[in-house]
C-alpha positions as MATLAB code, in Angstrom:
seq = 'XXXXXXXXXXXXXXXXXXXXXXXXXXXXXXXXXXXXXXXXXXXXXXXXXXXXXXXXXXXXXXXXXXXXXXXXXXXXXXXXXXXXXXXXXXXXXXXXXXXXXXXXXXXXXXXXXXXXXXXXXXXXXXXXXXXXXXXXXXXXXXXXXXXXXXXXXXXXXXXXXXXXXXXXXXXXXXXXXXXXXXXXXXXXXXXXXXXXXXXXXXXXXXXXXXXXXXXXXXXXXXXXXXXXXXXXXXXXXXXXXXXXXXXXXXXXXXXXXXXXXXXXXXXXXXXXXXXXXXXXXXXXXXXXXXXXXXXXXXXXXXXXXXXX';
ca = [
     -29.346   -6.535   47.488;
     -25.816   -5.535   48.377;
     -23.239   -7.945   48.250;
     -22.051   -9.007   52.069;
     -18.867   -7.347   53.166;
     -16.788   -9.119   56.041;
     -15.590   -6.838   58.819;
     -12.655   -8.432   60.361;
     -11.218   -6.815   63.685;
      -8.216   -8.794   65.338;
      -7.707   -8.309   68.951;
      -4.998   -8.852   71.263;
      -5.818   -6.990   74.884;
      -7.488   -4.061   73.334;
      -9.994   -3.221   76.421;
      -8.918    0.208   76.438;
     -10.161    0.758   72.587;
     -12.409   -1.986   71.416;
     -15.402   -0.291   72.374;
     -14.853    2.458   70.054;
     -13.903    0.357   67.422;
     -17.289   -1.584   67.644;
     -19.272    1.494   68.046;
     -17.985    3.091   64.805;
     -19.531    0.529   63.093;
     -22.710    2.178   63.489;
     -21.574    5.558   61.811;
     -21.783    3.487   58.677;
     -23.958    3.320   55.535;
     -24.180    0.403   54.398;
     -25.798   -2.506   55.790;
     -25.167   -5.591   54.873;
     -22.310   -6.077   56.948;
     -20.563   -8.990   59.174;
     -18.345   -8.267   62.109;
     -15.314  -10.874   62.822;
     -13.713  -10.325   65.823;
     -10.218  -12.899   65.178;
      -8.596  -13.092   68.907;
      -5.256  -13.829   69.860;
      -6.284  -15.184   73.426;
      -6.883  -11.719   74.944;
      -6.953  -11.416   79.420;
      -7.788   -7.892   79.916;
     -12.017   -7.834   79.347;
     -10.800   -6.885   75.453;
     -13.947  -10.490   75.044;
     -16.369   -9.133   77.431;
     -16.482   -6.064   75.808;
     -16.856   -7.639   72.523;
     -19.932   -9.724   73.388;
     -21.754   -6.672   74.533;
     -22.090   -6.283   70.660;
     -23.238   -9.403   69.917;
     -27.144   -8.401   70.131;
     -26.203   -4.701   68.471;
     -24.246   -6.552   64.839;
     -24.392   -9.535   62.956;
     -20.889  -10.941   64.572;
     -18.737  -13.659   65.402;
     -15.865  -13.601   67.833;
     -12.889  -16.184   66.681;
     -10.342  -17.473   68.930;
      -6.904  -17.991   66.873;
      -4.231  -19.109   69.172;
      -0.844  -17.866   66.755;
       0.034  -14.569   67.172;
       0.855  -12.288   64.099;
      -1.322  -10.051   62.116;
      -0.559  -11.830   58.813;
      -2.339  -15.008   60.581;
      -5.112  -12.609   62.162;
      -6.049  -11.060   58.819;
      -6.035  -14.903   57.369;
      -8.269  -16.022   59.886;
     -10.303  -13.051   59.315;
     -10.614  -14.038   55.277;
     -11.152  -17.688   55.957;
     -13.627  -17.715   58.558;
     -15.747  -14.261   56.452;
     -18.870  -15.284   54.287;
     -19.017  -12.184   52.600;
     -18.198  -11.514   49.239;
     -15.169   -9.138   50.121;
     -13.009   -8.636   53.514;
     -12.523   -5.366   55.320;
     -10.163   -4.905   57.990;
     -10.548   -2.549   60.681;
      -7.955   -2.502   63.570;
      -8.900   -2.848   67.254;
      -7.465    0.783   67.902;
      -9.076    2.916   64.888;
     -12.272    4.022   64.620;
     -14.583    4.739   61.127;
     -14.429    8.346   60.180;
     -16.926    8.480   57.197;
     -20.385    6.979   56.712;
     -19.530    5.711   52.840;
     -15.833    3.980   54.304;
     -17.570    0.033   52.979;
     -20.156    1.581   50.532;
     -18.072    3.734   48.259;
     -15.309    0.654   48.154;
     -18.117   -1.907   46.805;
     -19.414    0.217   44.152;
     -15.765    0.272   43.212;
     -15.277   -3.325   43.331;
     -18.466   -3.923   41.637;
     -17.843   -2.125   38.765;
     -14.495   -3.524   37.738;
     -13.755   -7.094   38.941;
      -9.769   -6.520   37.915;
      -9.635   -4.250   40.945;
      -8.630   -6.848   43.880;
      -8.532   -4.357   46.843;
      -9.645   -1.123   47.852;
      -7.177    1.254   50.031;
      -8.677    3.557   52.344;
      -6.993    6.608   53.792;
      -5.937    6.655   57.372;
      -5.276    9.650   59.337;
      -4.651   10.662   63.182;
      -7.729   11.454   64.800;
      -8.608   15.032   65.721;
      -7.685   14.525   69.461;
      -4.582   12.974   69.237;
      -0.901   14.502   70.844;
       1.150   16.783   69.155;
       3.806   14.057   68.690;
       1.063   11.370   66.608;
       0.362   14.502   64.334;
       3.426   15.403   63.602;
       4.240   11.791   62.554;
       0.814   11.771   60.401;
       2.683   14.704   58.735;
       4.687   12.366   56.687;
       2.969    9.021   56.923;
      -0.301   10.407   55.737;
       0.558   10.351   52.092;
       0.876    6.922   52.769;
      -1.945    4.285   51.355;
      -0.867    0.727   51.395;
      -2.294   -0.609   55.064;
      -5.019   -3.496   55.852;
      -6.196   -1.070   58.504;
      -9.299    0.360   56.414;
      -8.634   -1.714   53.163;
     -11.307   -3.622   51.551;
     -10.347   -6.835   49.775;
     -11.818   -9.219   46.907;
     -11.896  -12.334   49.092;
     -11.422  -14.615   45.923;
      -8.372  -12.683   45.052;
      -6.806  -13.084   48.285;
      -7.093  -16.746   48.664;
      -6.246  -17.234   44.812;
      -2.804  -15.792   45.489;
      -2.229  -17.525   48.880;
      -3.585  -14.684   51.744;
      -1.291  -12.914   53.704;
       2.379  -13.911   54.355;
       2.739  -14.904   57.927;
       6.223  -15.074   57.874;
       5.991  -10.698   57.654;
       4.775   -8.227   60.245;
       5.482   -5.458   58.459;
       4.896   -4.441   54.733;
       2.803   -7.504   54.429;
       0.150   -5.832   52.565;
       2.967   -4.407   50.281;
       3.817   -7.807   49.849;
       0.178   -8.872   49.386;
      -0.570   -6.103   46.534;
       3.005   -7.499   44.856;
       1.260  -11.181   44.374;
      -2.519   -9.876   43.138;
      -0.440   -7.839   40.621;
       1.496  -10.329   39.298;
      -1.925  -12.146   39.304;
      -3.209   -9.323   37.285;
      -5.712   -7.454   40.004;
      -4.969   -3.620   40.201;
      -6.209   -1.401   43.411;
      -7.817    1.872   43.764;
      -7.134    4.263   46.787;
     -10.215    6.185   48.244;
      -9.623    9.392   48.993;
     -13.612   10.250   49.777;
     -13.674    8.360   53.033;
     -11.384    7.845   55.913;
     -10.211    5.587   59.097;
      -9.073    7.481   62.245;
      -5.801    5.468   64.075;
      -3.751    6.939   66.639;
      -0.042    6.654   66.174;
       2.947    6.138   68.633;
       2.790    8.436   71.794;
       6.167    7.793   73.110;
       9.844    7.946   71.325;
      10.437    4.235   72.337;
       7.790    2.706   70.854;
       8.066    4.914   67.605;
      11.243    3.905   67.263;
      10.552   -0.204   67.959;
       8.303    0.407   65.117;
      10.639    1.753   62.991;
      13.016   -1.737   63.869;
      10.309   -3.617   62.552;
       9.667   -1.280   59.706;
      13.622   -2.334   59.066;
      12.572   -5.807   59.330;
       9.753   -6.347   57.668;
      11.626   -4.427   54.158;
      14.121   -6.692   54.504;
      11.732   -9.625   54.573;
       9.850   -7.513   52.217;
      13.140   -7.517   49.641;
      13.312  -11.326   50.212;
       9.965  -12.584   49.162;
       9.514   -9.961   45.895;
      13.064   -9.149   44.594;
      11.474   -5.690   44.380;
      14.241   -2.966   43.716;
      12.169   -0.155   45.089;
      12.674   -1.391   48.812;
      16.393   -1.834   48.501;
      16.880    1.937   46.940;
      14.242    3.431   49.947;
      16.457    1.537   52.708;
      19.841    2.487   51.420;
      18.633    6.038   51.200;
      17.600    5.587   54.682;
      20.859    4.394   55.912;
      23.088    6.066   54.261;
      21.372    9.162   54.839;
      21.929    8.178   58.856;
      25.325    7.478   58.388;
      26.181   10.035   56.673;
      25.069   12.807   59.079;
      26.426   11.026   62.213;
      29.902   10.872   60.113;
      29.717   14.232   59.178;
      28.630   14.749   62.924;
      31.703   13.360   64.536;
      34.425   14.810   61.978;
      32.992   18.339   62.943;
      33.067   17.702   66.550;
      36.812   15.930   66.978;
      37.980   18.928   64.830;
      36.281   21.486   67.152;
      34.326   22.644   64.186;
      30.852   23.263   66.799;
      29.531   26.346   65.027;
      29.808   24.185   61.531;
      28.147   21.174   63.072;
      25.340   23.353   64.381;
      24.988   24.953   60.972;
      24.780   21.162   59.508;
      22.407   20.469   62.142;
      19.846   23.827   61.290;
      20.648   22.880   57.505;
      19.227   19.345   57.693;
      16.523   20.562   60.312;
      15.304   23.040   57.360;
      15.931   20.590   54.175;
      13.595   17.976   56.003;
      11.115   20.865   57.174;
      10.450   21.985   54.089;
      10.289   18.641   52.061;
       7.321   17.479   54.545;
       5.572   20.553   54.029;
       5.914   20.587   50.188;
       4.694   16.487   50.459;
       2.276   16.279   53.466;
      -1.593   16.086   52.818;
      -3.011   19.346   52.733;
      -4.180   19.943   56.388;
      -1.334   19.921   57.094;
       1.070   22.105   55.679;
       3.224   24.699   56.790;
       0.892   24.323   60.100;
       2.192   23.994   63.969;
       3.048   20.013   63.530;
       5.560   19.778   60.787;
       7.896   21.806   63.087;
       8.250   18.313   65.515;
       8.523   16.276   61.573;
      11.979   16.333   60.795;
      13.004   15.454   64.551;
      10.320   12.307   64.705;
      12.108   11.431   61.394;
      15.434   11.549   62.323;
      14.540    8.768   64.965;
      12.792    6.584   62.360;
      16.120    6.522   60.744;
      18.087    5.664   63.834;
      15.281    2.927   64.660;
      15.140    1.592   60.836;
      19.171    1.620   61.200;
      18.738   -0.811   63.944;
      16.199   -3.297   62.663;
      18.110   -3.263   59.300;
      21.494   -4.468   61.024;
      19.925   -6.927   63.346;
      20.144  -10.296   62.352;
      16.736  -12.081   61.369;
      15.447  -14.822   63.558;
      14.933  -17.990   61.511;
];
């Protein structure tokens, strides 16, 4: 028989996309399955919904008072039976029938291998804006949303760090290394998450994103993270200096050449490094805007002072 995976879902007033979250489920393979619904004390039906499923799955709905993924996906691993952990957020959806089953014959076959990464892309009816930031974040791999975990692992190197909201699966893959576990991505299945629909909350992520490297740099000593955030910043600083000079001087027709220069540098480096549905297609023409606000929101989050 199949070893028993652990689904865990955390919640926090996810009415509006629970219910295709839970229905997903079905789409898949494999059946030896437990759902864990971890909730941070939703009000908005996000429980009522839940319980409908109760008769359809083999699941348990867990009330965790602290907020914070980190303490979600611990609650998740603690409170699972199965022999490894999945996590699946309350706003994605399964895109591919073999998502759990291709992951365990993985696991099974080499017991070094302490997680599985899954690839996550923008579904097929999301806004022009959330595909043009899948443009450049789809290369991307290193997310609990979709990942399937050796629960052993996990607790033998402590969990998830609660002190992070951001990058804490970066910082989670950083300990099962040093533990000597490796990881394998799958690039047969996938998970379908929306992304940010509106330039202030892209950008609030991107604050955090600041955040949680700099917390990220703290707990690991990792020199990767400092050399991506200085290239970040300086990259933002930089253009705005070069921005201002040109203007004061009444250099315009330079500064709009700078701009259309920069415009074209990023344009064609997401093209040459975005996944291959996407390139040189209708949504990398919105990419190198959507990044230039990352930068300005990671700018922010990086010079904020950290709450103790």
């Amino acid at each position: 028989m199949e070893p028993l995976v652990s689904i865990v879902i955390p919640t926090l007033n996810s009415a509006k996309t629970i219910r295709k979250t839970l229905e997903s489920i079905k789409l898949l393979n494999y059946p030896n399955v437990e759902l864990i619904v971890v909730d941070g004390k939703s009000d908005d039906g996000t429980l009522d919904i839940v319980k409908e499923y109760k008769n359809v799955y083999n699941l348990r709905i867990v009330i965790e008072e602290r907020r914070g993924r980190g303490v979600a996906y611990n609650r998740g691993v603690l409170e699972s039976k199965g022999k490894y952990v999945a996590f699946l957020d309350s706003d994605a959806t399964i895109a591919t029938p073999g998502w759990i089953s291709d992951a365990v014959k993985v696991l099974e076959t080499d017991d070094k291998v302490a997680v599985v990464f899954t690839k996550v892309y923008s579904p097929p009816d999301s806004t022009i804006m959330q595909k043009a930031i899948d443009t450049f974040l789809c290369k991307g791999y290193t997310t609990a949303n979709g990942a399937v975990y050796r629960r052993d692992a996990v607790l033998k190197v402590g969990g998830f760090n609660e002190k992070m909201n951001y990058l804490q699966e970066d910082e989670l893959l950083h300990r099962l290394k040093k533990a000597g576990y490796t990881f394998y991505v799958n690039y047969s299945d996938y998970i379908y998450h929306y992304h940010r629909n509106s330039l202030r909350s892209y950008i609030k992520q991107n604050v955090e994103a600041a955040k949680g490297a700099k917390a990220y740099k703290a707990f690991t000593s990792e020199k990767w993270i400092v050399k991506d955030s200085m290239t970040r910043l300086l990259t933002l600083l930089i253009s705005v200096a070069l921005s201002v000079i040109l203007i004061v001087t009444g250099k315009i027709l330079l500064f709009l050449a700078l701009i259309l220069l920069f415009y074209v540098m990023l344009y064609i480096k997401v093209n040459l490094e975005t996944c291959k549905q996407y390139k040189w297609s209708k949504y990398t023409l919105l990419a190198p805007f959507l990044i230039y606000m990352s930068l300005i929101g990671f700018f922010i989050g990086y010079v904020s002072p950290q709450k103790s």
